[in-house]
Coordinates of C-alpha atoms in Angstrom, one line a residue:
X1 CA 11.7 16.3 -9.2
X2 CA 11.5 12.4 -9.4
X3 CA 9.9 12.8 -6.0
X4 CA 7.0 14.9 -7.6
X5 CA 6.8 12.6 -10.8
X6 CA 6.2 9.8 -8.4
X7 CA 3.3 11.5 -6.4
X8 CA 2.1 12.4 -9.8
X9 CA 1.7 9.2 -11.0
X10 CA 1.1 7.0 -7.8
X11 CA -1.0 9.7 -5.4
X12 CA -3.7 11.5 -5.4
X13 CA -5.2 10.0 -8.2
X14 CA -8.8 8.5 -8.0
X15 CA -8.5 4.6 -8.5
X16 CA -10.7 3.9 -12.1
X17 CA -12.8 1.0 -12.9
X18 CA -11.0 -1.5 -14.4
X19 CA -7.6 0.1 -14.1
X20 CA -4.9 -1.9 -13.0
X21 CA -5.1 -0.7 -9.0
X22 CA -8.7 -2.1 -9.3
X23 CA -8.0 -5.5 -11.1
X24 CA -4.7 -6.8 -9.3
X25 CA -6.1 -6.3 -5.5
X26 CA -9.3 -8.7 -6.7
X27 CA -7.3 -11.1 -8.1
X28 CA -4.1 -11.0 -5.4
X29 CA -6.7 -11.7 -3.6
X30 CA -9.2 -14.0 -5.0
X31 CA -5.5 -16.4 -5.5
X32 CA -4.7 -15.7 -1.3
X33 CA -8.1 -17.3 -0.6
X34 CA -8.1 -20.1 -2.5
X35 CA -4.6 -20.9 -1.3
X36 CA -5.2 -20.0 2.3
X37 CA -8.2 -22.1 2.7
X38 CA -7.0 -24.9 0.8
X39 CA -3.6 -25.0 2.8
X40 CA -5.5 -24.5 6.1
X41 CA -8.0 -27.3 5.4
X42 CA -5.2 -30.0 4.2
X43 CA -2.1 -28.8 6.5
X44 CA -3.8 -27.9 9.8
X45 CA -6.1 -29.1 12.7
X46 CA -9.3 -27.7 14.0
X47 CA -7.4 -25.3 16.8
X48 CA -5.1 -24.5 14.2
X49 CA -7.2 -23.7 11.5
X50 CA -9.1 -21.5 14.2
X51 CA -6.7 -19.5 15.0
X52 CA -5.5 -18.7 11.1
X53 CA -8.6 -17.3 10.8
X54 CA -8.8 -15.2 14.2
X55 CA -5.0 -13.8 13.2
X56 CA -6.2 -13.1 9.9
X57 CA -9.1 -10.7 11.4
X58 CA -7.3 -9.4 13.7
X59 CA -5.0 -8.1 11.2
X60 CA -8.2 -6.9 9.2
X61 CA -9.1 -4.6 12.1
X62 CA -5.9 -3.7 13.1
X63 CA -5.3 -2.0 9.9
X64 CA -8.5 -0.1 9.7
X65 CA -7.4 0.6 13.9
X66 CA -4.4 1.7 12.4
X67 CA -5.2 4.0 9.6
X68 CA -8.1 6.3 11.9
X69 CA -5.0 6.4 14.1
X70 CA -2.5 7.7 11.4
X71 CA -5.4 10.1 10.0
X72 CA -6.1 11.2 14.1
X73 CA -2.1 12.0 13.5
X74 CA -2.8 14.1 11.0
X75 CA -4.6 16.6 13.1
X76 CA -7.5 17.2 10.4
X77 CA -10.2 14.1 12.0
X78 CA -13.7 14.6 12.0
X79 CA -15.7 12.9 14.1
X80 CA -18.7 14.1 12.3
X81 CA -17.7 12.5 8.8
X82 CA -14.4 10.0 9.9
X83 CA -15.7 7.8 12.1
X84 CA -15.0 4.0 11.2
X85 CA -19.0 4.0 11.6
X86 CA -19.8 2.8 7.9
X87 CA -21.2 -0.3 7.8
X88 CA -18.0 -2.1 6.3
X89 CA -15.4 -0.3 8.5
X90 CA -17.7 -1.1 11.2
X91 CA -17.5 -4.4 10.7
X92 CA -13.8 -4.7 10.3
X93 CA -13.5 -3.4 14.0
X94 CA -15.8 -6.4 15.1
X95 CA -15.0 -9.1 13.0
X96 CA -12.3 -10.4 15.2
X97 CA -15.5 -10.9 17.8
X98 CA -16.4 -13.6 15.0
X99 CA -13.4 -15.3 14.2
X100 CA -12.9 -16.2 18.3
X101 CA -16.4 -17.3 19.6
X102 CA -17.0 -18.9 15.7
X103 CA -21.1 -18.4 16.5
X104 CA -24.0 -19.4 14.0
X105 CA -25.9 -16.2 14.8
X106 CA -22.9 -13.9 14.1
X107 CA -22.4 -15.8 10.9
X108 CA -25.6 -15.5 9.5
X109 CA -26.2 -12.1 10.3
X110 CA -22.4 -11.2 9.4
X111 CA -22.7 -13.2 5.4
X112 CA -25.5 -11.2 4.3
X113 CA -24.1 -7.6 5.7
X114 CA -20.5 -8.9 4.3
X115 CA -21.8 -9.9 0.9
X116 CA -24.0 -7.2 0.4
X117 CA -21.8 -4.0 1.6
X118 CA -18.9 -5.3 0.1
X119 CA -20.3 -6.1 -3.7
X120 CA -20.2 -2.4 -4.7
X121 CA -17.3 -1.6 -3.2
X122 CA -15.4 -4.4 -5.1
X123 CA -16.9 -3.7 -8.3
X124 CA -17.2 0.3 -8.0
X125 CA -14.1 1.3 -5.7
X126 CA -14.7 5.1 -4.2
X127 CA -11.2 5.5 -3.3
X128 CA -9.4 9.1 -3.5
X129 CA -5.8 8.4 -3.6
X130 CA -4.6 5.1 -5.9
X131 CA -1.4 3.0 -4.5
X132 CA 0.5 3.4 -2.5
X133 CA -1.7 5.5 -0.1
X134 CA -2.7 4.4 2.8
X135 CA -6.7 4.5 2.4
X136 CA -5.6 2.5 -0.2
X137 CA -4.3 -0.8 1.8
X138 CA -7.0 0.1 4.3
X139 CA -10.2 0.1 1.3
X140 CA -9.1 -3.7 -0.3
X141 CA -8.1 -5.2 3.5
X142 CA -11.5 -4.3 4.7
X143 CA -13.5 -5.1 1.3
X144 CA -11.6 -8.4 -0.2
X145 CA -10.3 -9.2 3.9
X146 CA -14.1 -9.6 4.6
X147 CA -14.9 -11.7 2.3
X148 CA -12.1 -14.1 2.8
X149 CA -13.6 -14.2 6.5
X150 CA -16.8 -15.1 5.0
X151 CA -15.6 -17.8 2.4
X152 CA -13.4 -19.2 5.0
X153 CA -16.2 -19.5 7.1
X154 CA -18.0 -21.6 4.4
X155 CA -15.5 -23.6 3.3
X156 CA -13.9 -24.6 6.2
X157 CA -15.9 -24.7 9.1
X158 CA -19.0 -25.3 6.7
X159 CA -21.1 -22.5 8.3
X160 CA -24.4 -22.6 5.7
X161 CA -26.7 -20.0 6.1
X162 CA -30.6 -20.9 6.1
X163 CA -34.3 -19.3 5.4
X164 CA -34.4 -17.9 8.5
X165 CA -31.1 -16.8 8.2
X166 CA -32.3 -13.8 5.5
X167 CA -34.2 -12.6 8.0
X168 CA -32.4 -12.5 11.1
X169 CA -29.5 -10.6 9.3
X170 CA -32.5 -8.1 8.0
X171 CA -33.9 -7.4 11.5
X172 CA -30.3 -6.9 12.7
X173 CA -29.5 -4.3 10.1
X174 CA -32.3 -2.3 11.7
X175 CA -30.7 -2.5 14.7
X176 CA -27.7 -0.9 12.9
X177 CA -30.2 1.7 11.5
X178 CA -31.4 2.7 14.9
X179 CA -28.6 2.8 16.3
X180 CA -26.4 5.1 13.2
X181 CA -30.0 7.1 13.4
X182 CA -29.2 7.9 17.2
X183 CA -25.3 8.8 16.3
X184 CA -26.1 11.0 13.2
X185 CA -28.7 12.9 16.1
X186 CA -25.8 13.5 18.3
X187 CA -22.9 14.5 16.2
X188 CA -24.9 15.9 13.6
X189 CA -23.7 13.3 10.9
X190 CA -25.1 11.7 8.2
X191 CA -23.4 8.2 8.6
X192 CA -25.1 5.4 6.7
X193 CA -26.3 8.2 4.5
X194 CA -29.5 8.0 6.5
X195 CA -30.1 12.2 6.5
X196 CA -29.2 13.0 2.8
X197 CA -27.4 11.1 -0.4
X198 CA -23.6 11.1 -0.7
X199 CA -21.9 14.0 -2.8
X200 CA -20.6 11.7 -4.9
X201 CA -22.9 9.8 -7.7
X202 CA -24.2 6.3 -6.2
X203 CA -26.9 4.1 -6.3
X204 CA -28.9 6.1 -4.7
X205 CA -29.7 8.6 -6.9
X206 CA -32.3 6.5 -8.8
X207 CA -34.0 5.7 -5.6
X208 CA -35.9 9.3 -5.1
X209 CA -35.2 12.1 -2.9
X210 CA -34.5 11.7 1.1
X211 CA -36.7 9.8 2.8
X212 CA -38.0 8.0 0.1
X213 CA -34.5 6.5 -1.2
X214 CA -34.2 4.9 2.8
X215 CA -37.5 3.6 2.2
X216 CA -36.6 1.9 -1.5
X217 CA -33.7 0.3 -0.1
X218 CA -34.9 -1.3 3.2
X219 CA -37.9 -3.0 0.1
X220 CA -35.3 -4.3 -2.1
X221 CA -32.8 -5.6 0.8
X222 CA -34.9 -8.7 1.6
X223 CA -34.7 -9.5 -2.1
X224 CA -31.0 -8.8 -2.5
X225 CA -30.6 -11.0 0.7
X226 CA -32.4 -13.6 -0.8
X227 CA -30.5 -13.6 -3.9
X228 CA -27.2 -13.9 -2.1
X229 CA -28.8 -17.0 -0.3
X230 CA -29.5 -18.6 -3.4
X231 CA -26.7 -19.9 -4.1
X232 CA -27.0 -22.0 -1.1
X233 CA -30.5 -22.7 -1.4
X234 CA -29.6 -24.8 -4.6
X235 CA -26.6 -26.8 -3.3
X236 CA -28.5 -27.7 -0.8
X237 CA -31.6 -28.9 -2.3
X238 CA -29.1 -30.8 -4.8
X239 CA -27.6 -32.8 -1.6
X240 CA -30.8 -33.7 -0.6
X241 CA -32.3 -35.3 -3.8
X242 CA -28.8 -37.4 -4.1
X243 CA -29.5 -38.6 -0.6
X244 CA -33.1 -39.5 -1.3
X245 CA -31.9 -41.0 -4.4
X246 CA -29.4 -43.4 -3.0

């Protein structure tokens, strides 16, 4: 009986907006990456503060490795709909690429894609089952764990994104496009949501019917991309007119 009160409380239950399984994972952490990149860039060397990060996404793809694993256990996987092929899970499986070769190009393209796939997923979390479920663990590691990466990134190794930046992160997402395009064609999948709009209510559904929702959101990505490198823009702009001015 306790047993069933428990799942009745703790499973199966969609996580709400501003509920307590939504707050506490933002602000856990929002307080790990201040501490972690402060401790990282006062306690530890270069290599050192390298390899923190690299362990750190490793871990990040590990768990999503881990949790298409447990649900392959399960004997109910569908390659058609489970894939870790969305654009965030998809990135969790690569990121430890980035945090060993450390590149410019991966940055830029990666802080745009991070940013931007990650914002509504924070703010708006689609996730079935509420603590302590697995998808759970696995929907705030990829989400908040990505953007750790990201600020890390920034703050440490002072990666800076530029002008061109925008773009090269836009053209790559095509890439992505064509290549989910190609995927959803073999398996017969709508990954990416590129063949029809999610069950569920989203965004989407004030963008028009299929195609023209794909077309509205490849228009407004350039300015949403732009707006995340704003931020940016500005600070650096403000360096430069206290260097002219001294």
């Amino acid at each position: 009986m306790n047993f069933l009160i428990y799942n009745a409380i703790f499973l199966f239950k969609r996580v709400a907006i501003g509920s307590l399984e939504h707050i506490l994972p933002i602000l856990f952490s929002v307080l790990f990456c201040i501490l972690f990149i402060k401790y990282n860039k006062r306690k530890f060397s270069r290599s050192q503060q390298e390899k923190a990060l690299h362990k750190f996404g490793c871990l990040v793809s590990f768990v999503v490795l881990a949790f298409h694993l447990y649900q392959i256990s399960l004997g109910d996987y569908n390659i058609k709909t489970d894939l870790p092929l969305y654009l965030c899970s998809f990135i969790a499986l690569l990121i430890p690429v980035f945090t060993y070769y450390r590149k410019f190009w991966m940055f830029e393209i990666l802080l745009f894609w991070i940013v931007a796939g990650t914002t509504q997923g924070v703010l708006t979390p689609d996730i079935p089952d509420g603590f302590p479920a697995f998808d759970y663990f696995r929907y705030w590691t990829v989400h908040l764990g990505l953007l750790i990466i990201v600020f890390y990134a920034i703050f440490v190794f002072k990666m800076k994104p530029t002008l061109k930046s925008v773009f090269r992160s836009f053209f790559a997402l095509q890439l992505y496009v064509v290549f989910m395009v190609s995927i959803n064609f073999i398996l017969n999948a709508n990954y990416f949501y590129l063949n029809e709009k999610p069950e569920s209510a989203s965004l989407l559904d004030y963008f028009g019917p299929w195609p023209i929702y794909i077309i509205v959101v490849q228009i407004i990505i350039i300015p949403y991309f732009l707006l995340i490198y704003l931020p940016f823009y500005l600070v650096e702009r403000k360096r430069k007119k206290e260097l002219s001015a001294i």
